[in-house]
C-alpha cells in the first residue's frame, strides 16, 4: 500500500508533532513500514543527518524524534525544507539538509516554487519506499493569507490527496471555535480533505466534553477521532514550548541530599535548547529556562545555550543585565556552561562578517579564545571522549570557529581524531557540540563536577539514568495515548482509503440551525 495522512493543527504547539509521533509509533508496533514527513519546518532546533553523499545535513529535531518513533534513522527527506529564523525578518533556508540561502518575507516568494518542488519530490520518494507516510502540517491550515503558495498544509494535502485531521489544544481554551473556524475558512476543495478532529491536552470528566463533541459533529459533519488526555511526561524534544520560567519535565527527588538548580538563559534566538533536556532527566536536577538575572544569581549552574544570532543575542544579554549576572556567577566561583553560540559568547571577541555582519565585537571575556565566522557551515556528527576516556557522541551546527586560543587551555572534549574541542577554565566550560549530554557517563561526570564547584556536596547522580531509555519511554507513551484514546480503526480506514466522500461544505459564519 501507499497510504498517507496529514496531521494539521488549529495553531502552532497544538500537538501536531507529538500526535504525528504517536501515530507513527502505533503503526510501527503493528509492523507497518511507516515514515514521518514535514514538508517545511520553521525551527532552530535541528538534528544532524548523514546524507547519501556522506556529508552532514540538517532536519528539524521533531522529525528526528518521529523517525525514532518509526524505528528509523533520520532521513533528509523527512524534512526537505527547514527554515531557521535569524531575526524577525530573515531566515536561513536549509534544503535537503544544506543551507542554500537566506531569505526575507519578500524574497521567499521567488524561492518558494523550488522549495515546493523539492518537498513534493521527497514525499513521492517516501511513498514509494514506505507503506505509510504520516505528514505533519505547520502552523494552521487556516492561515489564509499564505494559502496561495502553501505546500505544507492544504497545498500538500491537495497535491497528494491526503486525508487530514485537525488537532486542537483544549488547554488553551476556545478549541471548538478554533476547529469550526479552521474548516469554515477553507475553500470547498480544501474542506473536502478535512476528515475530522482530535482534541489534545484534556483534563477532566470526558462526559462534560461530550455535548461539545456532538455539536461539533452536527455543525461540521465531521467526527472527533479521539480526546488525548494531558500527559505530564511528554516534554522531551519539545519544539515550541520552551516558555519563560518553565521547569523542564518533572524532576525526580534527589539521589543524594541536595538538589542542583540549573538556570538556562532563554535567548531571543535560542537554538537547539533541547540540549538541556538531558540534564533534566537526572534525579535531583531542576532545569529552568529564564530571562531573569535574579534567577541566575540563585542558580548553582548557569547555561548559555545555542543561538541562531550569536552577536545579536550577546547584545541582548548586555541590555538585560544577564551578561553581568553571568560574570558575577563566575566571580562567585560557580560553574557556567556555554553550548555552541553560548560557548562563542564566553570568549574575548567574536569576528562576524557572515551572520550579523557587525564585524568584531567583544565577548564576555570568560575564556581566552576568539571566534571567527566562516560562510561555510560546519554540520557534522561528532564522536569522542571526555575526562579520562568517557565516550561522548554529539553533533555540530555552526558558522563560527575558534580562530585564536591559549594553547595551554584545557579542552572539554577530545574528538576521535585526537583534536581537543571546547574549553575548561576554572568554573567556565564550553563546547560547540550539541547533544553531548545525552551520553550518560559524560553527563553524570559533568553534573558531579558542577555540583562540586557550586558547593552542593550532598548532590549525587543516580547510577543508572539513561537518556535513551527516557526518550523511548516518551515515544511509547505517545503510542499508548494513540492506541487508548483515538479511534484507531477509523484512522486506519482513512490511511488506507483516503479522504471520505461526501463531506459537507461549511460556509463562513455560523451554519443555519
GROMACS .gro file of C-alpha atoms in nm:
model
  513
    1UNK     CA    1   0.000   0.000   0.000
    2UNK     CA    2   0.095   0.366  -0.022
    3UNK     CA    3  -0.119   0.523   0.248
    4UNK     CA    4  -0.086   0.867   0.396
    5UNK     CA    5  -0.233   1.110   0.646
    6UNK     CA    6  -0.181   1.479   0.721
    7UNK     CA    7  -0.190   1.594   1.084
    8UNK     CA    8  -0.279   1.964   1.083
    9UNK     CA    9  -0.343   2.190   1.380
   10UNK     CA   10  -0.555   2.486   1.480
   11UNK     CA   11  -0.237   2.665   1.596
   12UNK     CA   12   0.133   2.616   1.645
   13UNK     CA   13   0.205   2.397   1.950
   14UNK     CA   14  -0.141   2.239   1.928
   15UNK     CA   15   0.016   1.892   1.939
   16UNK     CA   16   0.089   1.812   1.574
   17UNK     CA   17   0.444   1.689   1.635
   18UNK     CA   18   0.359   1.462   1.926
   19UNK     CA   19   0.041   1.326   1.765
   20UNK     CA   20   0.235   1.250   1.446
   21UNK     CA   21   0.498   1.070   1.653
   22UNK     CA   22   0.228   0.880   1.844
   23UNK     CA   23   0.057   0.763   1.525
   24UNK     CA   24   0.396   0.662   1.386
   25UNK     CA   25   0.477   0.459   1.699
   26UNK     CA   26   0.131   0.294   1.693
   27UNK     CA   27   0.174   0.191   1.330
   28UNK     CA   28   0.533   0.076   1.390
   29UNK     CA   29   0.404  -0.152   1.666
   30UNK     CA   30   0.162  -0.306   1.416
   31UNK     CA   31   0.452  -0.398   1.190
   32UNK     CA   32   0.374  -0.124   0.937
   33UNK     CA   33   0.667   0.023   0.745
   34UNK     CA   34   0.595   0.387   0.832
   35UNK     CA   35   0.787   0.713   0.793
   36UNK     CA   36   0.730   1.072   0.914
   37UNK     CA   37   0.735   1.379   0.691
   38UNK     CA   38   0.711   1.756   0.728
   39UNK     CA   39   0.742   1.949   0.404
   40UNK     CA   40   0.863   2.268   0.572
   41UNK     CA   41   0.961   2.329   0.930
   42UNK     CA   42   1.047   2.666   1.083
   43UNK     CA   43   1.264   2.591   1.382
   44UNK     CA   44   1.610   2.650   1.524
   45UNK     CA   45   1.602   2.306   1.686
   46UNK     CA   46   1.765   2.077   1.433
   47UNK     CA   47   1.936   1.740   1.416
   48UNK     CA   48   2.230   1.635   1.201
   49UNK     CA   49   2.172   1.360   0.946
   50UNK     CA   50   2.439   1.199   0.732
   51UNK     CA   51   2.318   1.224   0.372
   52UNK     CA   52   2.373   0.978   0.086
   53UNK     CA   53   2.693   1.162  -0.010
   54UNK     CA   54   2.836   1.119   0.340
   55UNK     CA   55   2.803   1.485   0.430
   56UNK     CA   56   2.612   1.610   0.732
   57UNK     CA   57   2.278   1.783   0.676
   58UNK     CA   58   2.005   1.929   0.897
   59UNK     CA   59   1.642   1.841   0.957
   60UNK     CA   60   1.402   1.957   1.227
   61UNK     CA   61   1.463   1.783   1.557
   62UNK     CA   62   1.094   1.690   1.576
   63UNK     CA   63   1.129   1.486   1.257
   64UNK     CA   64   1.433   1.308   1.405
   65UNK     CA   65   1.217   1.223   1.707
   66UNK     CA   66   0.937   1.100   1.480
   67UNK     CA   67   1.186   0.885   1.290
   68UNK     CA   68   1.282   0.720   1.620
   69UNK     CA   69   0.911   0.653   1.678
   70UNK     CA   70   0.912   0.465   1.346
   71UNK     CA   71   1.225   0.270   1.436
   72UNK     CA   72   1.416   0.454   1.163
   73UNK     CA   73   1.737   0.652   1.136
   74UNK     CA   74   1.666   1.015   1.039
   75UNK     CA   75   1.650   1.088   0.666
   76UNK     CA   76   1.690   1.427   0.496
   77UNK     CA   77   1.367   1.361   0.305
   78UNK     CA   78   1.169   1.353   0.631
   79UNK     CA   79   1.203   1.735   0.643
   80UNK     CA   80   1.313   1.859   0.299
   81UNK     CA   81   1.275   2.231   0.381
   82UNK     CA   82   1.395   2.376   0.711
   83UNK     CA   83   1.375   2.750   0.779
   84UNK     CA   84   1.598   2.872   1.063
   85UNK     CA   85   1.498   3.223   1.178
   86UNK     CA   86   1.794   3.452   1.243
   87UNK     CA   87   1.580   3.758   1.309
   88UNK     CA   88   1.217   3.866   1.287
   89UNK     CA   89   1.268   3.939   0.917
   90UNK     CA   90   1.512   3.680   0.782
   91UNK     CA   91   1.561   3.303   0.787
   92UNK     CA   92   1.827   3.067   0.664
   93UNK     CA   93   1.691   2.813   0.414
   94UNK     CA   94   1.811   2.455   0.455
   95UNK     CA   95   1.713   2.244   0.153
   96UNK     CA   96   1.755   1.867   0.182
   97UNK     CA   97   1.996   1.929   0.467
   98UNK     CA   98   2.212   2.200   0.306
   99UNK     CA   99   2.200   2.573   0.379
  100UNK     CA  100   2.132   2.732   0.039
  101UNK     CA  101   2.012   3.087   0.101
  102UNK     CA  102   1.895   3.350   0.349
  103UNK     CA  103   1.554   3.493   0.275
  104UNK     CA  104   1.308   3.757   0.388
  105UNK     CA  105   0.931   3.751   0.352
  106UNK     CA  106   0.969   3.945   0.027
  107UNK     CA  107   1.229   3.718  -0.132
  108UNK     CA  108   1.064   3.396  -0.015
  109UNK     CA  109   0.805   3.419  -0.294
  110UNK     CA  110   1.073   3.377  -0.560
  111UNK     CA  111   1.228   3.071  -0.394
  112UNK     CA  112   0.901   2.902  -0.298
  113UNK     CA  113   0.838   2.715  -0.628
  114UNK     CA  114   1.178   2.545  -0.597
  115UNK     CA  115   1.112   2.455  -0.234
  116UNK     CA  116   0.767   2.315  -0.314
  117UNK     CA  117   0.901   2.104  -0.599
  118UNK     CA  118   1.173   1.959  -0.374
  119UNK     CA  119   0.920   1.890  -0.098
  120UNK     CA  120   0.678   1.713  -0.333
  121UNK     CA  121   0.957   1.501  -0.482
  122UNK     CA  122   1.072   1.396  -0.135
  123UNK     CA  123   0.720   1.291  -0.039
  124UNK     CA  124   0.678   1.092  -0.361
  125UNK     CA  125   1.003   0.906  -0.292
  126UNK     CA  126   0.896   0.827   0.063
  127UNK     CA  127   0.557   0.697  -0.052
  128UNK     CA  128   0.734   0.471  -0.299
  129UNK     CA  129   0.956   0.337  -0.019
  130UNK     CA  130   0.722   0.307   0.280
  131UNK     CA  131   0.377   0.159   0.334
  132UNK     CA  132   0.252   0.471   0.512
  133UNK     CA  133   0.379   0.828   0.544
  134UNK     CA  134   0.239   1.036   0.829
  135UNK     CA  135   0.274   1.403   0.737
  136UNK     CA  136   0.279   1.693   0.981
  137UNK     CA  137   0.150   2.035   0.883
  138UNK     CA  138   0.289   2.368   1.000
  139UNK     CA  139   0.110   2.636   1.197
  140UNK     CA  140  -0.255   2.626   1.089
  141UNK     CA  141  -0.415   2.534   0.755
  142UNK     CA  142  -0.643   2.836   0.804
  143UNK     CA  143  -0.361   3.088   0.757
  144UNK     CA  144  -0.550   3.212   0.454
  145UNK     CA  145  -0.301   3.492   0.383
  146UNK     CA  146  -0.045   3.222   0.296
  147UNK     CA  147  -0.270   2.974   0.117
  148UNK     CA  148  -0.178   3.072  -0.239
  149UNK     CA  149   0.178   2.944  -0.203
  150UNK     CA  150   0.119   2.677   0.060
  151UNK     CA  151   0.289   2.341   0.016
  152UNK     CA  152   0.293   2.216   0.376
  153UNK     CA  153  -0.074   2.223   0.484
  154UNK     CA  154  -0.372   2.204   0.248
  155UNK     CA  155  -0.150   2.267  -0.055
  156UNK     CA  156   0.030   1.944   0.032
  157UNK     CA  157  -0.296   1.763   0.107
  158UNK     CA  158  -0.440   1.871  -0.230
  159UNK     CA  159  -0.122   1.772  -0.415
  160UNK     CA  160  -0.108   1.422  -0.260
  161UNK     CA  161  -0.483   1.372  -0.192
  162UNK     CA  162  -0.417   1.326   0.181
  163UNK     CA  163  -0.698   1.285   0.433
  164UNK     CA  164  -0.641   1.546   0.702
  165UNK     CA  165  -0.716   1.552   1.072
  166UNK     CA  166  -0.706   1.876   1.271
  167UNK     CA  167  -0.571   1.869   1.626
  168UNK     CA  168  -0.657   2.140   1.878
  169UNK     CA  169  -0.521   2.217   2.225
  170UNK     CA  170  -0.815   2.239   2.464
  171UNK     CA  171  -0.588   2.363   2.743
  172UNK     CA  172  -0.566   2.699   2.563
  173UNK     CA  173  -0.944   2.739   2.557
  174UNK     CA  174  -1.170   2.804   2.259
  175UNK     CA  175  -1.096   2.469   2.096
  176UNK     CA  176  -1.442   2.422   1.942
  177UNK     CA  177  -1.443   2.769   1.786
  178UNK     CA  178  -1.091   2.707   1.657
  179UNK     CA  179  -1.184   2.377   1.496
  180UNK     CA  180  -1.504   2.506   1.339
  181UNK     CA  181  -1.329   2.821   1.218
  182UNK     CA  182  -1.039   2.624   1.072
  183UNK     CA  183  -1.278   2.432   0.848
  184UNK     CA  184  -1.508   2.725   0.768
  185UNK     CA  185  -1.224   2.945   0.642
  186UNK     CA  186  -1.113   2.688   0.382
  187UNK     CA  187  -1.239   2.669   0.025
  188UNK     CA  188  -1.454   2.372  -0.084
  189UNK     CA  189  -1.167   2.167  -0.229
  190UNK     CA  190  -0.964   2.203   0.091
  191UNK     CA  191  -1.262   2.131   0.315
  192UNK     CA  192  -1.323   1.808   0.123
  193UNK     CA  193  -0.996   1.674   0.266
  194UNK     CA  194  -1.065   1.761   0.633
  195UNK     CA  195  -1.188   1.428   0.769
  196UNK     CA  196  -1.221   1.512   1.138
  197UNK     CA  197  -1.062   1.629   1.461
  198UNK     CA  198  -0.851   1.528   1.760
  199UNK     CA  199  -0.861   1.717   2.089
  200UNK     CA  200  -0.533   1.736   2.280
  201UNK     CA  201  -0.437   1.802   2.646
  202UNK     CA  202  -0.780   1.736   2.800
  203UNK     CA  203  -0.812   1.739   3.178
  204UNK     CA  204  -1.138   1.650   3.348
  205UNK     CA  205  -1.455   1.449   3.301
  206UNK     CA  206  -1.496   1.337   2.940
  207UNK     CA  207  -1.873   1.330   2.992
  208UNK     CA  208  -1.874   1.708   3.031
  209UNK     CA  209  -1.698   1.741   2.696
  210UNK     CA  210  -1.933   1.512   2.503
  211UNK     CA  211  -2.207   1.769   2.426
  212UNK     CA  212  -1.944   1.988   2.259
  213UNK     CA  213  -1.815   1.695   2.054
  214UNK     CA  214  -2.169   1.613   1.945
  215UNK     CA  215  -2.241   1.971   1.840
  216UNK     CA  216  -1.907   1.996   1.655
  217UNK     CA  217  -2.007   1.693   1.451
  218UNK     CA  218  -2.352   1.840   1.377
  219UNK     CA  219  -2.218   2.176   1.258
  220UNK     CA  220  -1.924   2.039   1.056
  221UNK     CA  221  -2.041   1.692   0.954
  222UNK     CA  222  -1.707   1.553   1.078
  223UNK     CA  223  -1.624   1.327   1.374
  224UNK     CA  224  -1.374   1.372   1.653
  225UNK     CA  225  -1.141   1.075   1.634
  226UNK     CA  226  -1.037   1.099   1.995
  227UNK     CA  227  -0.956   1.307   2.301
  228UNK     CA  228  -0.596   1.282   2.421
  229UNK     CA  229  -0.552   1.348   2.794
  230UNK     CA  230  -0.295   1.580   2.944
  231UNK     CA  231   0.032   1.388   2.995
  232UNK     CA  232   0.293   1.549   3.217
  233UNK     CA  233   0.572   1.321   3.098
  234UNK     CA  234   0.562   1.448   2.737
  235UNK     CA  235   0.836   1.711   2.733
  236UNK     CA  236   1.139   1.566   2.557
  237UNK     CA  237   1.226   1.710   2.215
  238UNK     CA  238   0.971   1.990   2.255
  239UNK     CA  239   0.969   2.227   1.958
  240UNK     CA  240   0.751   2.522   2.051
  241UNK     CA  241   0.703   2.510   2.428
  242UNK     CA  242   1.023   2.647   2.580
  243UNK     CA  243   0.837   2.915   2.774
  244UNK     CA  244   0.987   3.169   3.013
  245UNK     CA  245   1.010   3.042   3.368
  246UNK     CA  246   0.929   2.685   3.273
  247UNK     CA  247   1.081   2.395   3.464
  248UNK     CA  248   1.159   2.117   3.218
  249UNK     CA  249   0.991   1.786   3.290
  250UNK     CA  250   0.908   1.664   3.636
  251UNK     CA  251   1.232   1.650   3.834
  252UNK     CA  252   1.259   1.332   4.039
  253UNK     CA  253   1.372   1.352   4.401
  254UNK     CA  254   1.748   1.376   4.454
  255UNK     CA  255   1.953   1.060   4.475
  256UNK     CA  256   2.156   1.234   4.745
  257UNK     CA  257   2.054   1.507   4.989
  258UNK     CA  258   2.097   1.818   4.771
  259UNK     CA  259   1.918   1.946   4.462
  260UNK     CA  260   2.116   2.100   4.178
  261UNK     CA  261   1.949   2.411   4.037
  262UNK     CA  262   2.023   2.487   3.670
  263UNK     CA  263   1.925   2.818   3.507
  264UNK     CA  264   1.924   2.821   3.125
  265UNK     CA  265   1.915   3.165   2.965
  266UNK     CA  266   1.619   3.186   2.726
  267UNK     CA  267   1.791   3.373   2.442
  268UNK     CA  268   1.567   3.551   2.187
  269UNK     CA  269   1.704   3.328   1.905
  270UNK     CA  270   1.771   3.022   2.115
  271UNK     CA  271   1.886   2.725   1.908
  272UNK     CA  272   1.890   2.355   1.996
  273UNK     CA  273   1.778   2.428   2.350
  274UNK     CA  274   1.684   2.060   2.366
  275UNK     CA  275   2.047   2.005   2.476
  276UNK     CA  276   1.947   2.082   2.836
  277UNK     CA  277   1.667   1.825   2.838
  278UNK     CA  278   1.929   1.557   2.901
  279UNK     CA  279   2.033   1.738   3.220
  280UNK     CA  280   1.670   1.748   3.329
  281UNK     CA  281   1.635   1.368   3.309
  282UNK     CA  282   1.866   1.330   3.609
  283UNK     CA  283   1.701   1.295   3.953
  284UNK     CA  284   1.759   1.597   4.170
  285UNK     CA  285   1.840   1.831   3.879
  286UNK     CA  286   1.596   2.118   3.836
  287UNK     CA  287   1.631   2.290   3.496
  288UNK     CA  288   1.456   2.620   3.436
  289UNK     CA  289   1.455   2.846   3.131
  290UNK     CA  290   1.466   3.207   3.238
  291UNK     CA  291   1.525   3.569   3.138
  292UNK     CA  292   1.563   3.694   3.496
  293UNK     CA  293   1.910   3.795   3.625
  294UNK     CA  294   1.799   3.714   3.980
  295UNK     CA  295   1.737   3.352   3.886
  296UNK     CA  296   2.092   3.326   3.753
  297UNK     CA  297   2.224   3.460   4.083
  298UNK     CA  298   2.030   3.196   4.276
  299UNK     CA  299   2.126   2.905   4.049
  300UNK     CA  300   2.403   2.652   4.101
  301UNK     CA  301   2.482   2.615   3.728
  302UNK     CA  302   2.415   2.874   3.455
  303UNK     CA  303   2.384   2.757   3.093
  304UNK     CA  304   2.419   2.977   2.786
  305UNK     CA  305   2.258   2.765   2.511
  306UNK     CA  306   2.296   2.780   2.135
  307UNK     CA  307   2.184   3.079   1.931
  308UNK     CA  308   2.098   3.137   1.567
  309UNK     CA  309   2.209   3.501   1.610
  310UNK     CA  310   2.509   3.490   1.842
  311UNK     CA  311   2.614   3.856   1.820
  312UNK     CA  312   2.259   3.990   1.847
  313UNK     CA  313   2.180   3.765   2.144
  314UNK     CA  314   2.506   3.868   2.311
  315UNK     CA  315   2.397   4.232   2.279
  316UNK     CA  316   2.062   4.136   2.432
  317UNK     CA  317   2.244   3.972   2.726
  318UNK     CA  318   2.416   4.301   2.796
  319UNK     CA  319   2.100   4.511   2.755
  320UNK     CA  320   1.903   4.297   3.001
  321UNK     CA  321   2.170   4.272   3.271
  322UNK     CA  322   2.205   3.899   3.215
  323UNK     CA  323   2.567   3.935   3.097
  324UNK     CA  324   2.658   4.095   3.429
  325UNK     CA  325   2.474   3.815   3.610
  326UNK     CA  326   2.676   3.553   3.420
  327UNK     CA  327   3.009   3.718   3.501
  328UNK     CA  328   2.905   3.764   3.865
  329UNK     CA  329   2.818   3.395   3.881
  330UNK     CA  330   3.171   3.307   3.767
  331UNK     CA  331   3.324   3.562   4.005
  332UNK     CA  332   3.138   3.387   4.289
  333UNK     CA  333   3.314   3.063   4.193
  334UNK     CA  334   3.007   2.894   4.047
  335UNK     CA  335   3.001   2.699   3.719
  336UNK     CA  336   2.890   2.827   3.380
  337UNK     CA  337   2.837   2.617   3.067
  338UNK     CA  338   2.828   2.757   2.712
  339UNK     CA  339   2.689   2.547   2.428
  340UNK     CA  340   2.769   2.636   2.065
  341UNK     CA  341   2.661   3.002   2.036
  342UNK     CA  342   2.673   3.027   2.414
  343UNK     CA  343   3.030   2.894   2.407
  344UNK     CA  344   3.122   3.158   2.148
  345UNK     CA  345   2.983   3.435   2.371
  346UNK     CA  346   3.219   3.332   2.653
  347UNK     CA  347   3.530   3.428   2.454
  348UNK     CA  348   3.725   3.754   2.430
  349UNK     CA  349   3.596   3.856   2.086
  350UNK     CA  350   3.368   3.749   1.803
  351UNK     CA  351   3.456   3.842   1.444
  352UNK     CA  352   3.139   3.813   1.237
  353UNK     CA  353   3.102   3.924   0.876
  354UNK     CA  354   2.865   3.634   0.799
  355UNK     CA  355   2.568   3.607   1.036
  356UNK     CA  356   2.525   3.957   1.183
  357UNK     CA  357   2.787   4.136   0.963
  358UNK     CA  358   2.875   4.352   1.264
  359UNK     CA  359   3.249   4.288   1.239
  360UNK     CA  360   3.443   4.247   1.561
  361UNK     CA  361   3.258   4.270   1.893
  362UNK     CA  362   3.382   4.194   2.245
  363UNK     CA  363   3.269   3.874   2.409
  364UNK     CA  364   3.213   3.816   2.780
  365UNK     CA  365   3.586   3.758   2.828
  366UNK     CA  366   3.547   3.446   3.040
  367UNK     CA  367   3.754   3.222   2.811
  368UNK     CA  368   4.085   3.315   2.633
  369UNK     CA  369   3.952   3.240   2.285
  370UNK     CA  370   3.836   3.436   1.981
  371UNK     CA  371   3.567   3.327   1.737
  372UNK     CA  372   3.559   3.396   1.363
  373UNK     CA  373   3.255   3.326   1.147
  374UNK     CA  374   3.302   3.141   0.819
  375UNK     CA  375   3.047   3.135   0.532
  376UNK     CA  376   3.093   2.759   0.519
  377UNK     CA  377   2.869   2.598   0.778
  378UNK     CA  378   3.001   2.314   0.992
  379UNK     CA  379   2.735   2.041   1.000
  380UNK     CA  380   2.855   1.703   1.122
  381UNK     CA  381   2.812   1.427   1.373
  382UNK     CA  382   3.089   1.407   1.629
  383UNK     CA  383   3.235   1.124   1.835
  384UNK     CA  384   3.499   1.147   2.104
  385UNK     CA  385   3.583   1.120   2.472
  386UNK     CA  386   3.596   1.334   2.785
  387UNK     CA  387   3.750   1.318   3.133
  388UNK     CA  388   3.969   1.014   3.116
  389UNK     CA  389   3.802   0.835   2.828
  390UNK     CA  390   3.428   0.871   2.886
  391UNK     CA  391   3.260   0.812   2.546
  392UNK     CA  392   3.071   1.110   2.404
  393UNK     CA  393   2.857   1.146   2.092
  394UNK     CA  394   2.716   1.473   1.965
  395UNK     CA  395   2.672   1.691   1.658
  396UNK     CA  396   2.785   2.032   1.537
  397UNK     CA  397   2.588   2.304   1.355
  398UNK     CA  398   2.771   2.640   1.344
  399UNK     CA  399   2.939   2.903   1.130
  400UNK     CA  400   3.176   3.026   1.399
  401UNK     CA  401   3.503   2.851   1.484
  402UNK     CA  402   3.781   2.907   1.736
  403UNK     CA  403   4.037   3.118   1.548
  404UNK     CA  404   4.259   3.212   1.842
  405UNK     CA  405   4.313   3.033   2.171
  406UNK     CA  406   4.556   2.996   2.457
  407UNK     CA  407   4.749   2.675   2.379
  408UNK     CA  408   4.753   2.583   2.749
  409UNK     CA  409   4.372   2.591   2.770
  410UNK     CA  410   4.222   2.255   2.868
  411UNK     CA  411   3.969   2.114   2.616
  412UNK     CA  412   3.636   1.989   2.747
  413UNK     CA  413   3.621   1.708   2.490
  414UNK     CA  414   3.855   1.524   2.256
  415UNK     CA  415   3.733   1.417   1.911
  416UNK     CA  416   3.806   1.073   1.773
  417UNK     CA  417   4.071   1.245   1.558
  418UNK     CA  418   4.259   1.334   1.876
  419UNK     CA  419   4.187   1.708   1.845
  420UNK     CA  420   4.064   1.888   2.156
  421UNK     CA  421   3.724   2.057   2.143
  422UNK     CA  422   3.572   2.319   2.367
  423UNK     CA  423   3.740   2.459   2.676
  424UNK     CA  424   3.756   2.448   3.054
  425UNK     CA  425   3.897   2.735   3.259
  426UNK     CA  426   3.823   2.727   3.629
  427UNK     CA  427   3.447   2.709   3.662
  428UNK     CA  428   3.381   2.802   3.296
  429UNK     CA  429   3.304   2.523   3.046
  430UNK     CA  430   3.216   2.544   2.678
  431UNK     CA  431   3.175   2.330   2.367
  432UNK     CA  432   3.041   2.353   2.013
  433UNK     CA  433   2.897   2.001   2.045
  434UNK     CA  434   2.521   1.968   2.077
  435UNK     CA  435   2.372   1.652   2.222
  436UNK     CA  436   2.683   1.561   2.425
  437UNK     CA  437   2.486   1.531   2.750
  438UNK     CA  438   2.276   1.251   2.603
  439UNK     CA  439   2.591   1.042   2.667
  440UNK     CA  440   2.510   0.917   3.016
  441UNK     CA  441   2.861   0.883   3.160
  442UNK     CA  442   2.970   1.228   3.044
  443UNK     CA  443   2.650   1.387   3.175
  444UNK     CA  444   2.698   1.226   3.520
  445UNK     CA  445   3.060   1.340   3.538
  446UNK     CA  446   2.975   1.696   3.436
  447UNK     CA  447   2.686   1.730   3.683
  448UNK     CA  448   2.902   1.589   3.962
  449UNK     CA  449   3.172   1.845   3.878
  450UNK     CA  450   2.916   2.128   3.857
  451UNK     CA  451   2.775   2.031   4.198
  452UNK     CA  452   3.126   2.028   4.349
  453UNK     CA  453   3.201   2.375   4.209
  454UNK     CA  454   2.865   2.506   4.334
  455UNK     CA  455   2.920   2.367   4.682
  456UNK     CA  456   2.634   2.118   4.659
  457UNK     CA  457   2.820   1.847   4.849
  458UNK     CA  458   2.506   1.643   4.908
  459UNK     CA  459   2.423   1.608   4.538
  460UNK     CA  460   2.476   1.267   4.386
  461UNK     CA  461   2.394   1.149   4.033
  462UNK     CA  462   2.178   0.840   4.006
  463UNK     CA  463   2.387   0.546   3.884
  464UNK     CA  464   2.155   0.417   3.611
  465UNK     CA  465   1.974   0.711   3.447
  466UNK     CA  466   1.956   0.654   3.071
  467UNK     CA  467   1.858   0.937   2.841
  468UNK     CA  468   1.795   0.698   2.551
  469UNK     CA  469   1.561   0.492   2.769
  470UNK     CA  470   1.379   0.810   2.880
  471UNK     CA  471   1.323   0.905   2.516
  472UNK     CA  472   1.194   0.557   2.434
  473UNK     CA  473   0.952   0.574   2.730
  474UNK     CA  474   0.823   0.905   2.597
  475UNK     CA  475   0.770   0.759   2.248
  476UNK     CA  476   0.599   0.453   2.392
  477UNK     CA  477   0.373   0.679   2.596
  478UNK     CA  478   0.274   0.860   2.276
  479UNK     CA  479   0.191   0.526   2.113
  480UNK     CA  480  -0.011   0.426   2.419
  481UNK     CA  481  -0.210   0.751   2.410
  482UNK     CA  482  -0.298   0.694   2.044
  483UNK     CA  483  -0.399   0.330   2.100
  484UNK     CA  484  -0.605   0.402   2.411
  485UNK     CA  485  -0.772   0.733   2.327
  486UNK     CA  486  -0.811   0.752   1.948
  487UNK     CA  487  -1.038   0.556   1.718
  488UNK     CA  488  -0.754   0.366   1.555
  489UNK     CA  489  -0.988   0.165   1.332
  490UNK     CA  490  -1.119   0.488   1.183
  491UNK     CA  491  -0.766   0.627   1.145
  492UNK     CA  492  -0.654   0.309   0.971
  493UNK     CA  493  -0.950   0.334   0.734
  494UNK     CA  494  -0.851   0.694   0.648
  495UNK     CA  495  -0.491   0.592   0.583
  496UNK     CA  496  -0.599   0.304   0.358
  497UNK     CA  497  -0.881   0.466   0.164
  498UNK     CA  498  -0.810   0.839   0.162
  499UNK     CA  499  -1.042   1.133   0.226
  500UNK     CA  500  -1.406   1.036   0.296
  501UNK     CA  501  -1.654   1.111   0.021
  502UNK     CA  502  -1.945   1.348   0.065
  503UNK     CA  503  -1.811   1.571   0.341
  504UNK     CA  504  -2.028   1.885   0.365
  505UNK     CA  505  -1.904   2.233   0.281
  506UNK     CA  506  -1.920   2.476   0.573
  507UNK     CA  507  -1.963   2.838   0.460
  508UNK     CA  508  -1.802   3.119   0.657
  509UNK     CA  509  -2.007   3.216   0.957
  510UNK     CA  510  -2.244   3.001   1.168
  511UNK     CA  511  -2.449   2.739   0.981
  512UNK     CA  512  -2.828   2.759   0.981
  513UNK     CA  513  -2.985   2.598   1.287
   0.00000   0.00000   0.00000
